[in-house]
Amino acid sequence: MTRERPSRAEAEAAVRTLLAFSGDDPGREELRATPARVVEAFEEYFSGYRREAAELFRDRMPAGPMRGQPVVLRGIDFASHCEHHLAPFFGTAQVGFIAGENLVGLGQLVELVRIYSRRLQIQERLTRQIADALEAHLAPLGVGVLLEATHTCAAVRGPCQPRGRFVTACFRGAFAEDSALRELLRSGTTGSSSPSVVCG
């Protein structure tokens, strides 16, 4: 059963309630536009709910001579929100696969990360969902996904560790069996400043 989406007016009213709950006055001049701004920001933060990964794989290309070769994109920036506190977490993703019958463009790998990160998430599930989509739509010989992120819910509350970085990984097929392939992903963690590509 599909849930009925609240109206924009209802969403803005909910923000006003939270502002009042925080101890401030949602009617004061500086906060009057805040509910509308928050709702607009939510539409961007959680735009992944309005997209499906399948749309990215409609233009798959035959792997040809790349069959059996690694395709890795490192340093994909992403931002998401923790489903426990609605606090942002952000970092970089390293995504790779061993080509089977089909390939997909590098831009689609970036968009795949974006689709799943722009939802309420936990990092472990985000990592698995990216790997699941690659397996389901490309049938590769192996998949590797590694995410490294800073969680603001742990930086400004609770343990208060602003420099902590949380790392999650999912290795399947050839990536699970070959440490050299895993190193292709790991070499793109902390310190990378821009995306890099490894093919074959």
PDB file of C-alpha atoms in Angstrom, residues 141-143 171-185:
ATOM      1  CA  LEU A 141      32.267 -11.144 -12.190  1.00  0.00           C
ATOM      2  CA  GLY A 142      32.950  -9.218  -9.011  1.00  0.00           C
ATOM      3  CA  VAL A 143      31.898  -6.070  -7.166  1.00  0.00           C
ATOM      4  CA  PHE A 171      33.343  -7.240  -1.603  1.00  0.00           C
ATOM      5  CA  ARG A 172      31.773  -9.939  -3.761  1.00  0.00           C
ATOM      6  CA  GLY A 173      33.001 -12.379  -6.369  1.00  0.00           C
ATOM      7  CA  ALA A 174      36.505 -11.622  -7.613  1.00  0.00           C
ATOM      8  CA  PHE A 175      36.857  -8.696  -5.189  1.00  0.00           C
ATOM      9  CA  ALA A 176      36.220 -11.023  -2.256  1.00  0.00           C
ATOM     10  CA  GLU A 177      38.810 -13.487  -3.536  1.00  0.00           C
ATOM     11  CA  ASP A 178      41.630 -11.197  -4.700  1.00  0.00           C
ATOM     12  CA  SER A 179      43.400  -8.860  -2.255  1.00  0.00           C
ATOM     13  CA  ALA A 180      45.005  -6.928  -5.141  1.00  0.00           C
ATOM     14  CA  LEU A 181      41.554  -5.935  -6.396  1.00  0.00           C
ATOM     15  CA  ARG A 182      40.530  -4.821  -2.918  1.00  0.00           C
ATOM     16  CA  GLU A 183      43.670  -2.679  -2.764  1.00  0.00           C
ATOM     17  CA  LEU A 184      42.519  -0.876  -5.943  1.00  0.00           C
ATOM     18  CA  LEU A 185      39.645   0.462  -3.869  1.00  0.00           C
TER      19      LEU A 185
END
